[in-house]
Coordinates of C-alpha atoms and ligand atoms in Angstrom, one line a residue:
M30 CA 153.8 197.1 90.1
T31 CA 154.4 200.1 87.4
L32 CA 152.2 200.7 84.9
D33 CA 154.8 203.1 83.6
G34 CA 157.8 200.8 82.8
A35 CA 156.5 198.4 79.3
A36 CA 153.6 199.3 77.1
G37 CA 150.7 198.2 78.0
E38 CA 147.1 198.0 76.5
L39 CA 143.7 198.7 77.9
T40 CA 140.9 197.1 76.0
L41 CA 137.1 198.7 76.6
W42 CA 134.4 196.3 76.2
R43 CA 130.3 196.8 75.9
L44 CA 128.6 194.3 76.4
R45 CA 124.6 193.4 76.3
M46 CA 123.9 190.8 78.2
P47 CA 119.9 189.4 78.1
L48 CA 118.4 189.0 81.9
V49 CA 116.6 186.3 82.7
V50 CA 113.7 188.3 84.1
P51 CA 112.9 191.5 83.7
F52 CA 114.6 193.5 86.9
E53 CA 112.0 196.9 87.8
T54 CA 112.9 199.0 90.2
S55 CA 112.1 202.7 91.2
F56 CA 113.7 204.2 88.6
G57 CA 113.0 202.1 85.2
T58 CA 113.2 198.6 83.9
Q59 CA 116.0 196.3 83.3
R60 CA 116.1 193.9 80.6
D61 CA 119.0 193.4 78.8
K62 CA 121.9 194.5 80.9
D63 CA 124.3 197.0 79.1
V64 CA 128.0 196.2 80.5
L65 CA 131.0 197.8 80.4
I66 CA 134.7 195.9 81.6
L67 CA 137.8 195.9 80.6
S68 CA 140.6 194.3 80.3
I69 CA 144.1 195.7 81.1
N70 CA 147.3 193.0 79.4
F71 CA 150.7 193.7 80.6
D72 CA 153.7 191.8 79.8
G73 CA 151.6 188.6 79.3
V74 CA 149.1 188.7 82.6
T75 CA 145.9 190.1 82.0
G76 CA 143.2 191.9 84.8
W77 CA 139.6 192.4 84.0
G78 CA 137.4 194.9 85.3
E79 CA 133.5 195.9 85.7
C80 CA 132.4 199.3 85.6
C81 CA 129.0 199.1 87.9
A82 CA 127.4 202.4 85.7
P83 CA 124.1 201.5 84.0
A84 CA 122.7 202.3 80.5
E85 CA 121.2 205.4 82.2
P86 CA 122.1 208.4 84.8
G87 CA 119.0 207.2 86.6
Y88 CA 120.3 205.1 90.2
S89 CA 123.6 208.0 90.3
E90 CA 124.6 211.1 87.5
E91 CA 126.7 208.3 86.0
Y92 CA 125.9 205.7 83.1
L93 CA 127.6 203.4 81.1
D94 CA 129.1 205.7 78.3
S95 CA 130.5 208.8 80.9
A96 CA 131.9 205.9 82.4
A97 CA 133.6 204.5 79.5
H98 CA 134.8 208.3 77.7
V99 CA 136.5 209.5 81.4
I100 CA 138.1 206.0 81.3
E101 CA 139.5 206.7 78.0
H102 CA 140.0 209.9 78.1
F103 CA 141.4 211.7 81.9
L104 CA 142.1 208.0 83.1
L105 CA 143.7 206.2 81.2
P106 CA 146.1 209.0 80.6
R107 CA 147.2 209.4 84.4
M108 CA 147.9 205.6 84.8
A109 CA 151.4 206.2 84.0
F110 CA 151.5 208.2 87.4
A111 CA 150.4 205.7 89.1
T112 CA 153.6 204.3 89.8
G113 CA 152.5 202.1 93.1
G114 CA 150.0 200.3 91.6
A115 CA 146.4 200.0 92.5
T116 CA 147.5 201.7 95.6
S117 CA 148.6 204.7 93.8
L118 CA 145.4 204.8 91.8
A119 CA 143.4 207.1 94.2
A120 CA 145.8 209.7 93.7
A121 CA 147.1 209.7 90.6
F122 CA 143.1 210.3 89.0
A123 CA 142.6 212.6 92.4
G124 CA 142.5 215.9 89.3
V125 CA 139.0 214.1 88.3
R126 CA 136.4 214.8 90.7
G127 CA 133.5 211.9 90.8
H128 CA 133.9 209.2 88.1
H129 CA 133.6 206.7 90.8
M130 CA 132.5 203.8 88.5
A131 CA 134.9 204.5 86.1
K132 CA 137.7 205.1 89.0
A133 CA 136.3 201.2 90.3
A134 CA 136.5 200.0 87.2
V135 CA 140.4 200.9 86.2
E136 CA 141.1 199.9 90.0
M137 CA 139.1 196.3 90.2
A138 CA 141.7 195.5 86.6
V139 CA 144.8 196.4 87.5
L140 CA 144.3 195.2 90.9
D141 CA 142.9 191.5 89.7
L142 CA 146.4 192.0 87.2
E143 CA 148.6 192.3 90.6
L144 CA 147.2 189.5 92.8
K145 CA 147.5 187.3 89.6
T146 CA 150.7 188.4 89.6
K147 CA 151.7 187.9 92.5
Q148 CA 149.0 184.7 93.1
M149 CA 146.7 186.2 95.7
S150 CA 143.3 185.5 95.9
F151 CA 141.2 189.3 96.2
A152 CA 139.6 187.8 99.4
S153 CA 143.4 186.9 101.2
Y154 CA 144.2 190.3 100.0
F155 CA 141.4 192.2 101.4
G156 CA 141.6 190.5 104.6
G157 CA 138.2 188.7 104.5
T158 CA 138.5 185.5 106.9
R159 CA 135.1 183.0 105.5
D160 CA 135.5 181.1 102.5
R161 CA 131.6 181.5 102.0
V162 CA 129.1 183.9 102.5
E163 CA 125.0 184.0 102.9
A164 CA 123.1 184.5 100.2
G165 CA 121.0 187.2 99.6
V166 CA 118.2 188.2 96.7
S167 CA 117.4 191.7 95.5
V168 CA 113.9 191.2 94.3
G169 CA 112.5 194.3 91.7
I170 CA 109.0 195.4 91.7
F171 CA 106.3 192.7 90.3
P172 CA 103.3 194.3 87.8
S173 CA 101.3 191.9 90.5
I174 CA 101.6 191.1 94.3
P175 CA 100.9 186.9 93.3
E176 CA 103.8 187.3 90.8
L177 CA 105.8 188.6 93.3
L178 CA 105.1 185.4 96.0
T179 CA 105.5 183.0 92.6
A180 CA 109.2 185.0 92.2
I181 CA 109.6 184.6 96.3
E182 CA 108.4 181.5 96.5
G183 CA 111.0 180.3 93.8
Y184 CA 113.7 182.2 95.5
L185 CA 113.5 180.5 99.0
R186 CA 113.1 177.2 97.3
V187 CA 117.0 177.1 95.8
G188 CA 117.9 178.2 99.0
Y189 CA 118.6 182.6 99.7
R190 CA 118.7 183.4 103.0
R191 CA 117.4 186.9 103.0
I192 CA 115.3 188.9 100.3
K193 CA 115.3 192.4 99.6
L194 CA 112.3 194.0 97.9
K195 CA 112.7 196.9 95.7
I196 CA 109.5 199.8 97.0
A197 CA 108.1 202.7 95.3
P198 CA 105.2 204.6 95.8
G199 CA 102.6 202.6 94.4
W200 CA 104.0 199.6 95.3
D201 CA 105.0 199.5 98.8
L202 CA 103.4 198.6 102.1
E203 CA 101.2 196.3 100.8
P204 CA 103.7 193.6 98.9
V205 CA 105.1 193.7 102.0
Q206 CA 102.6 192.8 104.4
E207 CA 101.5 189.9 102.3
V208 CA 105.1 189.1 101.8
R209 CA 105.4 188.7 105.3
R210 CA 101.7 186.9 105.4
E211 CA 102.8 184.5 103.5
F212 CA 106.4 183.6 104.3
G213 CA 106.2 184.4 107.9
T214 CA 107.7 186.8 110.0
D215 CA 111.2 184.7 110.7
L216 CA 111.7 185.3 107.1
P217 CA 115.0 188.0 106.7
L218 CA 113.1 190.5 105.0
Q219 CA 114.4 194.3 103.8
V220 CA 113.4 196.9 101.5
D221 CA 115.2 199.3 99.5
A222 CA 113.4 202.6 98.1
N223 CA 116.1 203.9 95.9
C224 CA 115.2 207.3 96.6
A225 CA 111.6 207.5 95.9
Y226 CA 110.4 208.8 99.0
T227 CA 110.1 212.3 100.5
R228 CA 110.2 214.1 104.4
S229 CA 106.6 214.5 103.9
D230 CA 106.0 210.1 103.4
T231 CA 107.1 210.3 106.6
R232 CA 103.4 209.3 108.7
L233 CA 103.8 205.8 105.5
L234 CA 107.9 205.1 106.3
R235 CA 106.4 204.4 109.9
K236 CA 104.3 202.4 109.2
F237 CA 106.8 199.7 107.9
D238 CA 107.2 199.7 111.7
D239 CA 105.0 197.0 111.8
C240 CA 106.2 195.0 109.5
G241 CA 109.7 193.5 111.2
L242 CA 112.1 194.6 108.7
E243 CA 115.7 194.4 109.1
M244 CA 116.3 198.1 107.4
I245 CA 114.8 200.4 105.1
E246 CA 117.2 201.4 101.9
Q247 CA 118.1 205.3 100.5
P248 CA 114.5 206.1 101.8
F249 CA 114.9 209.7 100.5
V250 CA 117.3 211.5 97.9
A251 CA 120.7 210.8 98.1
S252 CA 121.3 214.4 98.9
D253 CA 119.0 214.5 101.9
M254 CA 121.2 213.8 104.9
M255 CA 119.3 215.6 107.3
G256 CA 115.7 214.3 106.3
H257 CA 117.6 210.8 106.8
A258 CA 118.7 211.8 110.4
Q259 CA 114.9 213.2 111.4
L260 CA 113.4 210.3 110.3
A261 CA 115.5 207.8 111.5
K262 CA 114.3 209.4 115.1
V263 CA 110.8 208.7 114.3
L264 CA 111.1 204.8 112.8
E265 CA 111.7 202.5 115.0
T266 CA 112.5 200.1 111.5
P267 CA 116.4 200.4 111.2
I268 CA 117.6 202.9 108.1
C269 CA 120.5 201.4 105.5
L270 CA 121.5 204.4 103.2
D271 CA 123.3 203.8 99.9
E272 CA 122.8 206.6 97.3
S273 CA 123.8 209.0 99.9
I274 CA 127.0 207.6 100.8
H275 CA 130.4 207.8 98.4
G276 CA 133.1 207.2 100.4
A277 CA 134.2 207.1 104.0
H278 CA 134.0 210.7 104.7
D279 CA 130.4 210.4 104.2
T280 CA 129.7 207.4 106.3
V281 CA 132.0 209.0 109.2
A282 CA 129.4 212.4 108.2
A283 CA 125.8 209.8 108.4
L284 CA 127.1 207.8 111.3
G285 CA 128.0 210.8 113.3
Q286 CA 124.6 212.9 112.3
G287 CA 122.2 209.7 113.3
A288 CA 121.4 209.4 109.4
C289 CA 121.5 205.8 109.2
S290 CA 122.7 202.7 110.6
I291 CA 123.5 200.8 108.1
V292 CA 125.8 201.2 105.0
N293 CA 125.1 199.1 102.0
I294 CA 128.7 199.3 101.0
K295 CA 128.8 199.4 96.6
P296 CA 132.8 199.5 95.6
G297 CA 131.6 201.3 92.5
R298 CA 129.9 203.5 93.9
V299 CA 132.6 204.7 96.2
G300 CA 134.9 204.4 93.6
G301 CA 137.0 201.0 94.7
Y302 CA 137.3 198.4 96.7
L303 CA 140.3 200.0 98.4
E304 CA 138.0 202.9 99.6
A305 CA 134.9 200.2 100.3
R306 CA 137.3 198.5 102.9
R307 CA 138.2 201.7 104.5
V308 CA 133.9 202.6 104.2
A309 CA 133.9 199.2 106.4
F310 CA 136.3 199.7 108.5
V311 CA 134.6 203.2 109.7
G312 CA 132.1 201.4 109.8
H313 CA 132.1 199.2 112.0
A314 CA 134.2 201.2 114.2
M315 CA 131.5 203.7 114.8
G316 CA 129.1 200.7 115.5
A317 CA 127.1 200.7 111.6
Q318 CA 126.3 197.4 109.8
V319 CA 127.7 196.6 106.7
W320 CA 127.1 194.4 103.8
C321 CA 127.9 194.5 100.1
G322 CA 125.0 195.4 98.0
G323 CA 125.2 194.4 94.0
M324 CA 124.5 195.9 90.4
V325 CA 123.4 193.3 88.7
D326 CA 126.7 192.6 87.9
T327 CA 128.4 190.0 85.4
G328 CA 130.5 186.9 87.3
I329 CA 133.5 189.5 87.4
A330 CA 132.0 192.0 90.2
R331 CA 129.9 189.9 91.2
A332 CA 134.0 187.4 92.2
A333 CA 134.7 190.8 94.0
N334 CA 132.4 192.1 95.4
L335 CA 132.5 188.0 97.3
A336 CA 135.6 188.3 98.2
F337 CA 135.0 192.0 99.8
A338 CA 131.8 190.3 101.5
S339 CA 134.1 187.7 102.7
L340 CA 135.9 190.6 105.6
P341 CA 134.5 190.1 109.3
E342 CA 133.7 194.0 108.9
L343 CA 130.3 193.0 106.8
T344 CA 127.7 191.7 109.5
L345 CA 125.3 191.2 107.1
P346 CA 123.8 188.9 104.2
G347 CA 124.5 191.1 100.7
D348 CA 123.4 190.9 97.2
T349 CA 124.9 188.4 97.1
S350 CA 123.3 186.2 94.6
E351 CA 124.0 183.6 92.2
S352 CA 125.3 184.1 88.4
A353 CA 121.4 182.8 87.9
R354 CA 119.5 185.6 89.4
F355 CA 120.1 187.5 86.8
F356 CA 121.6 185.3 83.8
E357 CA 121.5 182.2 81.7
V358 CA 124.8 182.5 80.6
D359 CA 127.1 184.7 82.4
I360 CA 130.6 185.4 81.2
T361 CA 132.5 183.9 83.7
P362 CA 132.0 180.2 85.0
P363 CA 128.9 180.9 87.2
H364 CA 128.5 181.9 90.9
Q365 CA 126.3 179.2 92.3
M366 CA 125.0 179.2 95.9
I367 CA 125.2 176.2 98.0
D368 CA 123.3 175.5 100.6
G369 CA 122.1 179.1 101.3
Y370 CA 125.4 180.5 100.8
M371 CA 127.8 181.6 98.1
P372 CA 131.3 180.4 98.0
V373 CA 133.9 182.9 98.3
P374 CA 136.4 183.1 95.1
T375 CA 140.2 181.0 96.2
G376 CA 142.2 181.7 92.7
P377 CA 144.3 184.6 92.1
G378 CA 143.5 187.3 91.3
I379 CA 138.9 187.9 91.0
G380 CA 139.9 184.3 91.3
V381 CA 137.3 183.2 88.0
E382 CA 138.2 183.0 84.3
V383 CA 136.4 185.1 82.0
L384 CA 135.1 183.1 79.2
T385 CA 136.1 185.2 75.9
E386 CA 133.6 183.5 73.6
N387 CA 131.3 184.7 76.1
V388 CA 132.9 187.8 75.8
R389 CA 132.5 188.0 71.8
R390 CA 129.1 186.2 72.1
F391 CA 127.9 189.6 74.0
E392 CA 129.9 192.0 72.5
V393 CA 128.7 195.4 71.4
E394 CA 131.4 196.8 70.8
H395 CA 135.1 197.2 71.9
R396 CA 137.7 199.3 71.5
T397 CA 141.7 198.8 72.5
L398 CA 143.6 201.9 73.7
R399 CA 147.6 201.8 75.0
I400 CA 148.3 202.8 78.6
P401 CA 150.6 205.8 78.0
Q402 CA 153.9 205.5 79.1
R403 CA 155.7 208.7 80.8
A404 CA 156.4 210.7 77.6
L405 CA 153.0 211.8 77.4
R406 CA 151.7 214.2 74.8
E407 CA 151.0 217.0 77.3
P408 CA 152.9 215.5 80.5
Q409 CA 153.0 218.8 82.5
R410 CA 149.7 219.1 81.9
V411 CA 148.9 215.5 83.3
L412 CA 151.6 216.3 85.6
E413 CA 149.9 219.8 87.2
S414 CA 145.9 217.9 87.2
T415 CA 147.7 214.5 89.1
L416 CA 149.9 215.5 91.9
Ligands
LIG512 O1 121.8 191.6 93.0 O2 122.9 192.7 91.8 C1 121.9 193.1 92.5 C2 121.0 193.6 92.7 C3 120.5 194.9 93.3 O3 118.8 195.2 93.3 C4 120.3 195.7 93.4 N1 121.2 196.8 93.4 O4 119.3 200.5 94.0 O5 120.8 198.5 95.4 C5 120.1 199.2 94.2 C6 120.0 198.1 92.6 C7 120.6 198.4 91.5 C8 121.2 197.4 90.3 C9 121.2 199.4 91.5 C10 121.0 198.1 89.2 C11 121.4 200.2 90.2 C12 120.9 199.1 89.0

């Protein structure tokens, strides 16, 4: 499909959706989820994309308003040059550095549109081989250990098969030890530090070796590849990188240096599902284990992530939880766990219907923009920066 033929429209939707419980990480507490989704209407078909950028630049540099700005002012004008559809977007967007979450949102919508017209699901397009994936859940920081244990008990009762605990200085070893004591050593358990430690915490981090963790995720700041490599030499617990990995090149560098042995792939963080698939292929080929992370996603990105998680290269359970983990009411029919597994959507594109009445219910604002045709106001400038 090309986007330079008939006129198309792109709508940016900002929503605010209440969370069922506050979600606290080392960089803050979310009570509501500020959402940026986009719809592309083209020749009577609608494709949906979701931007995983949070409201504030705490996880990475990107944030919701920056992504909306970049999409409107820098990506939209370049879409006219993506004459080969989704697979040509990366080249068309190459003149815009970074802003992976913004690019990924556009790619998701274009892919959804293309695959809907071809009647093909994301999972079959990606090469998924499973019709269900193990359900994992990410558990935030709690005001007290008894409250944490109660929350985990609830997640295990409904069937989750692996637990990821958020940790931060002051909330680390003790809660993890208590979780082990309460739920036993068979529980697949991992921790996520979201960059909250430094090399001077190495002695503390080594104590996790007695906790039988599947992995420790992103202990140090994203740019400290060498620090992670040194830490990996003295830890028995495998290191997983998240914030450090922006694409396939970083994956090769991290694995090559021994900075990690596991990669959390968030399609939004690496610029979209096409790059995410490259990360999965290269990571797997280099002997790493890879899995699909989450960003408190609505049913749109959750659907696409489940399709991605169905690839054979994704060997570990991810943040693939039910819609109900975060939302009482979602903007798609809820994704629901069955016996500890999440079904992979099989319908065309993302494979789930977007419930526009729920989009309207949570809407803060929307903005409809025309996807420009080749006759742009400044075609030469756009051409120069994209070719
Ligand atoms: O299940 O969607 C989910 C949440 C998984 O913990 C999760 N995400 O750092 O991995 C992370 C964290 C996150 C959430 C980061 C929101 C940034 C924003």
